[in-house]
Short mmCIF file of C-alpha atoms in Angstrom, two decimals:
data_model
loop_
_atom_site.label_atom_id
_atom_site.label_comp_id
_atom_site.label_asym_id
_atom_site.label_seq_id
_atom_site.Cartn_x
_atom_site.Cartn_y
_atom_site.Cartn_z
CA UNK A 1 -11.57 -17.23 -20.32
CA UNK A 2 -8.16 -15.91 -19.37
CA UNK A 3 -7.45 -12.34 -18.33
CA UNK A 4 -5.24 -10.17 -20.59
CA UNK A 5 -1.58 -10.65 -19.56
CA UNK A 6 -1.23 -7.21 -17.94
CA UNK A 7 -4.26 -7.86 -15.74
CA UNK A 8 -3.09 -11.39 -14.85
CA UNK A 9 0.38 -10.06 -13.86
CA UNK A 10 -1.14 -7.42 -11.60
CA UNK A 11 -3.43 -10.05 -10.03
CA UNK A 12 -0.43 -12.32 -9.37
CA UNK A 13 1.75 -9.57 -7.90
CA UNK A 14 -0.98 -8.04 -5.73
CA UNK A 15 -2.05 -11.50 -4.58
CA UNK A 16 1.42 -12.02 -3.09
CA UNK A 17 0.99 -9.11 -0.64
CA UNK A 18 0.29 -10.19 2.95
CA UNK A 19 -3.39 -10.34 3.84
CA UNK A 20 -4.53 -10.10 0.22
CA UNK A 21 -5.95 -13.21 -1.41
CA UNK A 22 -7.08 -13.74 -5.01
CA UNK A 23 -10.41 -11.97 -4.32
CA UNK A 24 -8.68 -8.96 -2.79
CA UNK A 25 -6.20 -8.79 -5.67
CA UNK A 26 -9.07 -8.81 -8.16
CA UNK A 27 -10.88 -6.06 -6.27
CA UNK A 28 -7.76 -3.88 -6.14
CA UNK A 29 -6.89 -4.51 -9.82
CA UNK A 30 -10.33 -3.45 -11.07
CA UNK A 31 -10.23 -0.48 -8.69
CA UNK A 32 -6.83 0.58 -10.09
CA UNK A 33 -8.09 0.23 -13.67
CA UNK A 34 -10.91 2.64 -12.88
CA UNK A 35 -8.62 5.24 -11.22
CA UNK A 36 -6.95 8.23 -12.86
CA UNK A 37 -3.39 7.59 -14.10
CA UNK A 38 -1.84 10.13 -11.72
CA UNK A 39 -3.53 8.55 -8.68
CA UNK A 40 -2.03 5.19 -9.55
CA UNK A 41 1.35 6.78 -10.29
CA UNK A 42 1.28 8.29 -6.78
CA UNK A 43 0.83 4.79 -5.36
CA UNK A 44 3.66 3.20 -7.36
CA UNK A 45 5.93 6.21 -6.69
CA UNK A 46 5.33 5.94 -2.95
CA UNK A 47 6.35 2.27 -3.03
CA UNK A 48 9.45 2.99 -5.14
CA UNK A 49 10.44 5.87 -2.84
CA UNK A 50 9.93 3.62 0.16
CA UNK A 51 12.49 1.13 -1.14
CA UNK A 52 14.90 3.78 -2.44
CA UNK A 53 15.04 6.06 0.57
CA UNK A 54 14.44 3.84 3.60
CA UNK A 55 17.23 1.75 5.06
CA UNK A 56 18.29 0.81 8.60
CA UNK A 57 19.30 3.11 11.45
CA UNK A 58 22.91 2.08 12.11
CA UNK A 59 22.36 2.40 15.87
CA UNK A 60 19.10 0.62 16.65
CA UNK A 61 18.39 -1.14 13.27
CA UNK A 62 14.88 0.26 13.04
CA UNK A 63 13.92 1.55 9.57
CA UNK A 64 15.22 5.07 8.93
CA UNK A 65 15.96 7.31 5.92
CA UNK A 66 19.19 5.97 4.32
CA UNK A 67 22.35 7.40 5.87
CA UNK A 68 20.52 8.92 8.85
CA UNK A 69 19.96 7.70 12.37
CA UNK A 70 16.27 7.20 13.19
CA UNK A 71 14.21 9.88 14.91
CA UNK A 72 14.29 8.12 18.25
CA UNK A 73 18.08 7.65 18.31
CA UNK A 74 18.49 11.29 17.19
CA UNK A 75 16.21 12.59 19.96
CA UNK A 76 18.48 13.76 22.79
CA UNK A 77 15.55 14.11 25.20
CA UNK A 78 15.06 10.34 25.27
CA UNK A 79 16.52 8.33 28.13
CA UNK A 80 19.66 6.70 26.73
CA UNK A 81 20.13 4.51 29.81
CA UNK A 82 17.04 2.38 29.00
CA UNK A 83 17.08 0.03 26.04
CA UNK A 84 14.05 -1.89 24.80
CA UNK A 85 14.83 -4.91 22.61
CA UNK A 86 12.16 -5.92 20.08
CA UNK A 87 11.91 -8.45 17.27
CA UNK A 88 10.60 -6.25 14.44
CA UNK A 89 10.40 -2.55 13.44
CA UNK A 90 6.60 -2.70 13.78
CA UNK A 91 7.05 -3.53 17.47
CA UNK A 92 8.81 -0.18 18.02
CA UNK A 93 5.68 1.63 16.82
CA UNK A 94 3.46 -0.60 19.01
CA UNK A 95 5.43 0.35 22.14
CA UNK A 96 5.63 4.02 21.12
CA UNK A 97 1.84 4.10 20.92
CA UNK A 98 1.56 3.20 24.61
CA UNK A 99 3.37 6.43 25.52
CA UNK A 100 4.85 4.53 28.49
CA UNK A 101 8.46 4.25 27.34
CA UNK A 102 10.89 7.11 26.84
CA UNK A 103 14.10 5.16 26.34
CA UNK A 104 15.66 3.81 23.15
CA UNK A 105 15.22 0.66 21.10
CA UNK A 106 17.15 -2.16 19.50
CA UNK A 107 15.54 -4.16 16.68
CA UNK A 108 16.71 -7.77 16.31
CA UNK A 109 14.93 -8.43 12.98
CA UNK A 110 13.55 -11.78 14.06
CA UNK A 111 13.77 -14.26 16.91
CA UNK A 112 15.87 -17.36 17.49
CA UNK A 113 14.15 -20.24 15.69
CA UNK A 114 16.33 -23.31 15.06
CA UNK A 115 13.50 -24.88 13.01
CA UNK A 116 13.77 -22.01 10.52
CA UNK A 117 17.58 -21.97 10.67
CA UNK A 118 17.63 -18.65 12.55
CA UNK A 119 20.28 -18.55 15.28
CA UNK A 120 21.81 -15.61 17.16
CA UNK A 121 24.14 -14.85 14.22
CA UNK A 122 21.20 -14.17 11.88
CA UNK A 123 19.86 -11.48 14.24
CA UNK A 124 21.25 -8.08 15.30
CA UNK A 125 22.51 -9.53 18.59
CA UNK A 126 26.23 -8.81 18.05
CA UNK A 127 25.30 -5.16 17.39
CA UNK A 128 23.23 -5.16 20.60
CA UNK A 129 26.10 -6.49 22.71
CA UNK A 130 28.49 -3.91 21.19
CA UNK A 131 26.03 -1.15 22.09
CA UNK A 132 25.77 -2.44 25.66
CA UNK A 133 29.55 -2.44 26.02
CA UNK A 134 30.06 1.00 24.46
CA UNK A 135 27.09 2.96 25.82
CA UNK A 136 26.06 3.70 29.38
CA UNK A 137 22.97 1.53 29.64
CA UNK A 138 21.49 0.59 33.02
CA UNK A 139 18.44 -1.49 32.01
CA UNK A 140 17.54 -3.68 29.05
CA UNK A 141 13.85 -4.51 28.61
CA UNK A 142 13.38 -7.68 26.60
CA UNK A 143 10.18 -7.05 24.61
CA UNK A 144 10.32 -10.03 22.26
CA UNK A 145 6.99 -11.74 21.59
CA UNK A 146 5.45 -14.10 24.21
CA UNK A 147 5.97 -17.03 21.79
CA UNK A 148 8.34 -19.99 21.94
CA UNK A 149 10.81 -18.15 19.66
CA UNK A 150 10.48 -14.87 21.55
CA UNK A 151 10.98 -16.56 24.93
CA UNK A 152 13.99 -18.51 23.64
CA UNK A 153 15.51 -15.26 22.37
CA UNK A 154 14.80 -13.52 25.70
CA UNK A 155 16.44 -16.32 27.69
CA UNK A 156 19.47 -16.28 25.37
CA UNK A 157 19.82 -12.49 25.63
CA UNK A 158 19.38 -12.49 29.43
CA UNK A 159 22.24 -14.99 29.73
CA UNK A 160 24.48 -12.88 27.46
CA UNK A 161 23.67 -9.52 29.05
CA UNK A 162 23.62 -10.27 32.79
CA UNK A 163 27.43 -10.86 32.98
CA UNK A 164 27.83 -7.23 31.81
CA UNK A 165 26.25 -6.11 35.11
CA UNK A 166 23.18 -4.62 33.39
CA UNK A 167 19.65 -5.06 34.77
CA UNK A 168 17.55 -7.24 32.43
CA UNK A 169 13.74 -7.19 32.54
CA UNK A 170 10.98 -8.85 30.52
CA UNK A 171 7.52 -7.59 29.57
CA UNK A 172 4.83 -8.99 31.88
CA UNK A 173 2.58 -11.76 30.63
CA UNK A 174 -1.01 -11.78 31.88
CA UNK A 175 -4.62 -11.11 31.00
CA UNK A 176 -5.20 -8.57 28.24
CA UNK A 177 -6.91 -5.43 29.56
CA UNK A 178 -10.62 -5.56 28.72
CA UNK A 179 -10.36 -9.31 28.18
CA UNK A 180 -12.55 -11.91 29.79
CA UNK A 181 -11.18 -14.47 32.27
CA UNK A 182 -13.46 -17.11 30.83
CA UNK A 183 -11.97 -16.78 27.37
CA UNK A 184 -8.30 -16.56 28.40
CA UNK A 185 -6.23 -19.58 27.38
CA UNK A 186 -4.73 -21.72 30.16
CA UNK A 187 -1.16 -20.53 29.54
CA UNK A 188 -2.07 -16.86 29.77
CA UNK A 189 -4.22 -17.41 32.85
CA UNK A 190 -1.43 -19.48 34.43
CA UNK A 191 1.08 -16.69 33.79
CA UNK A 192 -1.35 -14.12 35.22
CA UNK A 193 -1.75 -16.19 38.40
CA UNK A 194 1.96 -16.74 38.75
CA UNK A 195 2.72 -13.01 38.37
CA UNK A 196 -0.14 -11.86 40.66
CA UNK A 197 0.46 -8.63 42.54
CA UNK A 198 -0.51 -7.57 46.07
CA UNK A 199 -2.98 -4.66 46.15
CA UNK B 1 6.58 9.34 17.21
CA UNK B 2 5.99 9.95 13.52
CA UNK B 3 7.08 7.63 10.74
CA UNK B 4 9.74 8.80 8.27
CA UNK B 5 8.01 10.60 5.36
CA UNK B 6 8.62 7.84 2.83
CA UNK B 7 6.99 5.29 5.14
CA UNK B 8 4.07 7.60 5.94
CA UNK B 9 3.44 8.23 2.21
CA UNK B 10 3.38 4.51 1.47
CA UNK B 11 1.02 3.94 4.43
CA UNK B 12 -1.32 6.66 3.12
CA UNK B 13 -1.32 5.42 -0.47
CA UNK B 14 -1.72 1.74 0.41
CA UNK B 15 -4.44 2.62 2.93
CA UNK B 16 -6.52 4.06 0.08
CA UNK B 17 -6.77 0.71 -1.72
CA UNK B 18 -10.17 -1.01 -1.35
CA UNK B 19 -10.34 -3.51 1.50
CA UNK B 20 -7.07 -2.32 3.07
CA UNK B 21 -7.30 -0.33 6.30
CA UNK B 22 -4.51 1.34 8.28
CA UNK B 23 -3.48 -2.01 9.84
CA UNK B 24 -3.30 -3.72 6.46
CA UNK B 25 -1.30 -0.82 4.98
CA UNK B 26 1.18 -1.06 7.87
CA UNK B 27 1.53 -4.80 7.39
CA UNK B 28 2.13 -4.43 3.63
CA UNK B 29 4.57 -1.53 4.09
CA UNK B 30 6.78 -3.43 6.54
CA UNK B 31 6.53 -6.48 4.31
CA UNK B 32 7.67 -4.45 1.29
CA UNK B 33 10.59 -2.96 3.28
CA UNK B 34 11.79 -6.47 4.06
CA UNK B 35 11.57 -7.66 0.42
CA UNK B 36 14.28 -7.65 -2.23
CA UNK B 37 14.31 -4.55 -4.45
CA UNK B 38 13.57 -6.53 -7.63
CA UNK B 39 10.51 -8.21 -6.05
CA UNK B 40 9.04 -4.82 -5.22
CA UNK B 41 9.96 -3.47 -8.67
CA UNK B 42 8.00 -6.37 -10.20
CA UNK B 43 4.96 -5.27 -8.22
CA UNK B 44 5.17 -1.58 -9.19
CA UNK B 45 5.95 -2.48 -12.82
CA UNK B 46 2.90 -4.74 -13.00
CA UNK B 47 0.69 -1.87 -11.78
CA UNK B 48 2.27 0.62 -14.19
CA UNK B 49 1.89 -1.84 -17.09
CA UNK B 50 -1.72 -2.41 -16.09
CA UNK B 51 -2.52 1.27 -16.49
CA UNK B 52 -0.39 1.75 -19.61
CA UNK B 53 -1.54 -1.24 -21.65
CA UNK B 54 -5.13 -1.89 -20.60
CA UNK B 55 -7.96 0.15 -21.99
CA UNK B 56 -11.53 -0.64 -23.12
CA UNK B 57 -12.66 -3.03 -25.81
CA UNK B 58 -14.40 -0.72 -28.32
CA UNK B 59 -17.11 -3.30 -28.90
CA UNK B 60 -18.21 -4.53 -25.45
CA UNK B 61 -16.40 -1.99 -23.17
CA UNK B 62 -14.81 -4.70 -21.05
CA UNK B 63 -11.13 -4.11 -20.24
CA UNK B 64 -8.83 -5.14 -23.08
CA UNK B 65 -5.27 -4.41 -24.24
CA UNK B 66 -5.28 -0.88 -25.74
CA UNK B 67 -6.25 -0.80 -29.40
CA UNK B 68 -7.45 -4.42 -29.43
CA UNK B 69 -10.87 -5.97 -29.08
CA UNK B 70 -11.19 -8.21 -26.02
CA UNK B 71 -10.67 -11.97 -26.22
CA UNK B 72 -14.38 -12.70 -26.06
CA UNK B 73 -15.32 -10.29 -28.88
CA UNK B 74 -12.41 -11.66 -30.94
CA UNK B 75 -13.48 -15.27 -30.43
CA UNK B 76 -15.46 -16.27 -33.55
CA UNK B 77 -16.70 -19.48 -31.91
CA UNK B 78 -18.84 -17.49 -29.49
CA UNK B 79 -22.53 -17.02 -30.22
CA UNK B 80 -22.88 -13.48 -31.54
CA UNK B 81 -26.68 -13.59 -31.39
CA UNK B 82 -26.74 -13.64 -27.55
CA UNK B 83 -25.70 -10.53 -25.64
CA UNK B 84 -25.32 -10.41 -21.86
CA UNK B 85 -25.45 -6.91 -20.35
CA UNK B 86 -23.55 -6.42 -17.05
CA UNK B 87 -22.71 -3.46 -14.84
CA UNK B 88 -18.96 -3.96 -14.35
CA UNK B 89 -16.01 -5.76 -16.01
CA UNK B 90 -15.69 -8.02 -12.94
CA UNK B 91 -19.23 -9.32 -13.65
CA UNK B 92 -18.02 -10.66 -17.03
CA UNK B 93 -15.49 -12.86 -15.24
CA UNK B 94 -18.16 -13.99 -12.73
CA UNK B 95 -20.46 -15.19 -15.53
CA UNK B 96 -17.55 -16.73 -17.48
CA UNK B 97 -16.70 -18.82 -14.40
CA UNK B 98 -20.14 -20.47 -14.52
CA UNK B 99 -19.30 -21.89 -17.97
CA UNK B 100 -23.03 -21.57 -18.79
CA UNK B 101 -22.87 -18.71 -21.29
CA UNK B 102 -21.26 -18.80 -24.71
CA UNK B 103 -22.51 -15.49 -26.12
CA UNK B 104 -20.98 -12.01 -25.91
CA UNK B 105 -21.09 -9.23 -23.35
CA UNK B 106 -21.75 -5.52 -23.01
CA UNK B 107 -20.39 -3.68 -19.98
CA UNK B 108 -22.35 -0.60 -18.86
CA UNK B 109 -19.78 0.63 -16.31
CA UNK B 110 -22.34 1.29 -13.62
CA UNK B 111 -26.08 1.33 -13.08
CA UNK B 112 -28.68 4.08 -13.21
CA UNK B 113 -28.65 5.86 -9.86
CA UNK B 114 -30.26 9.32 -9.80
CA UNK B 115 -29.05 9.80 -6.19
CA UNK B 116 -25.44 9.60 -7.42
CA UNK B 117 -26.19 11.63 -10.55
CA UNK B 118 -25.79 8.60 -12.82
CA UNK B 119 -28.35 8.55 -15.62
CA UNK B 120 -28.41 6.58 -18.90
CA UNK B 121 -26.00 9.08 -20.51
CA UNK B 122 -23.27 8.28 -17.98
CA UNK B 123 -23.39 4.60 -18.93
CA UNK B 124 -22.49 2.73 -22.13
CA UNK B 125 -26.18 2.51 -23.09
CA UNK B 126 -25.94 4.47 -26.35
CA UNK B 127 -23.18 2.09 -27.47
CA UNK B 128 -25.39 -0.86 -26.53
CA UNK B 129 -28.34 0.42 -28.59
CA UNK B 130 -26.04 1.05 -31.57
CA UNK B 131 -24.77 -2.54 -31.30
CA UNK B 132 -28.32 -3.87 -31.19
CA UNK B 133 -29.25 -1.92 -34.33
CA UNK B 134 -26.09 -2.85 -36.27
CA UNK B 135 -25.56 -6.48 -35.24
CA UNK B 136 -27.81 -9.48 -35.64
CA UNK B 137 -28.75 -10.10 -32.01
CA UNK B 138 -31.75 -12.22 -31.08
CA UNK B 139 -31.63 -12.15 -27.25
CA UNK B 140 -30.35 -9.69 -24.67
CA UNK B 141 -29.85 -11.05 -21.14
CA UNK B 142 -29.99 -8.27 -18.56
CA UNK B 143 -27.50 -9.37 -15.88
CA UNK B 144 -27.37 -6.18 -13.83
CA UNK B 145 -27.26 -6.67 -10.04
CA UNK B 146 -30.45 -7.55 -8.12
CA UNK B 147 -30.31 -4.15 -6.38
CA UNK B 148 -32.52 -1.07 -6.70
CA UNK B 149 -30.06 0.48 -9.18
CA UNK B 150 -29.61 -2.75 -11.13
CA UNK B 151 -33.39 -3.32 -11.38
CA UNK B 152 -33.97 0.29 -12.46
CA UNK B 153 -31.34 -0.12 -15.16
CA UNK B 154 -32.89 -3.42 -16.30
CA UNK B 155 -36.38 -1.88 -16.54
CA UNK B 156 -35.00 1.10 -18.49
CA UNK B 157 -33.08 -1.15 -20.89
CA UNK B 158 -36.04 -3.50 -21.41
CA UNK B 159 -38.20 -0.54 -22.41
CA UNK B 160 -35.53 0.72 -24.85
CA UNK B 161 -34.74 -2.68 -26.40
CA UNK B 162 -38.17 -4.31 -26.81
CA UNK B 163 -39.29 -1.89 -29.58
CA UNK B 164 -36.34 -3.21 -31.63
CA UNK B 165 -38.05 -6.63 -31.71
CA UNK B 166 -35.30 -8.32 -29.67
CA UNK B 167 -36.08 -10.83 -26.91
CA UNK B 168 -35.11 -9.39 -23.50
CA UNK B 169 -34.53 -11.66 -20.48
CA UNK B 170 -33.42 -11.08 -16.90
CA UNK B 171 -31.33 -13.31 -14.58
CA UNK B 172 -33.55 -15.29 -12.20
CA UNK B 173 -33.79 -14.21 -8.58
CA UNK B 174 -34.18 -16.96 -5.99
CA UNK B 175 -32.51 -18.94 -3.24
CA UNK B 176 -28.72 -19.22 -3.53
CA UNK B 177 -27.67 -22.83 -4.19
CA UNK B 178 -26.45 -24.40 -0.95
CA UNK B 179 -28.29 -21.72 1.02
CA UNK B 180 -30.74 -22.34 3.82
CA UNK B 181 -34.41 -21.43 3.51
CA UNK B 182 -34.47 -20.33 7.13
CA UNK B 183 -31.78 -17.73 6.56
CA UNK B 184 -33.06 -16.32 3.27
CA UNK B 185 -34.35 -12.75 3.50
CA UNK B 186 -38.07 -12.19 2.80
CA UNK B 187 -37.47 -10.49 -0.54
CA UNK B 188 -35.34 -13.34 -1.89
CA UNK B 189 -37.74 -15.97 -0.58
CA UNK B 190 -40.67 -14.04 -2.07
CA UNK B 191 -38.95 -13.90 -5.46
CA UNK B 192 -38.18 -17.63 -5.25
CA UNK B 193 -41.86 -18.42 -4.56
CA UNK B 194 -43.06 -16.15 -7.32
CA UNK B 195 -40.70 -17.73 -9.86
CA UNK B 196 -41.39 -21.36 -8.76
CA UNK B 197 -41.07 -24.00 -11.47
CA UNK B 198 -43.06 -27.17 -12.12
CA UNK B 199 -41.01 -30.33 -11.76
#
């Protein structure tokens, strides 16, 4: 038996969302069918509003309400001499949650990946270099992911930024806190050894 | 740092969906922000259409396009003398997937659960008994879940239906196919022993 078209469409569309397979889509669809109309309207409205009102901060390229700078760029108490470069908007929130960084951000929207046809021109690197020339920045922290693409991007950025006389640093690689030495992969353990600190 | 309101609203609404926690909602929200507007509109439209066009089949109470009977009730090739009673619309699809049943269905929309204040009057039991009186049905298969609530509902229905002179059967309980005897719980194994068949 086939589902009615309206149910099949919802299953297809929900099944496209990340982390939701056919089973999850079915669960959500039946759940939505059993909800009150206004509850479901609140969900669809929130998604529509998200797309209509959120755009990019023209300074750091994080998501921000259209036509505004983001809250971090607008916050004058934040240290404007420190700039943390990340791949994605979600990485900004991850670093904010540590409470360890009070500077500003720059979001690249990806990492250099020749296999996927993504070079420096597809990322917000030109905007980053303009910022570094215009603003008074003393340190750039490269917080791209510890992956091949992230490392490639970090190396590329370091080469481009150092000639400007700005200090360039990279997030430390090592054992995750609370992790177990036995279960660490060789690369991580190797990096942790290499970057060992005197106590 | 707080998210912009439109992002926070979407996180809250998506986080309410079944099987999606705060992490999943964040992943979907950032994914939606990176999608084309028309892709996201297709998603919200499919959900709106779902609620606007799908209602209940007035015969079996499965979901069906508003004002229509469902595809199974409309299919004259199906055996109208066999009726399979299930708790939820998703159970109809589960039984259809087996390809073993060619009769019709009746969806109760729940099971008797005094703890949750759900008695026979909160379910589509009156509609079921009306169907049994009006239509020419020779067997009712009680396919409620093998849970306390499902069993209670099955016992209640059996008592109500038998006086009408209709054969009442219940889905077999036993070992799941492909399962391992060692890992079966005592109740399931006990049921399997009790219902053993001669070969």
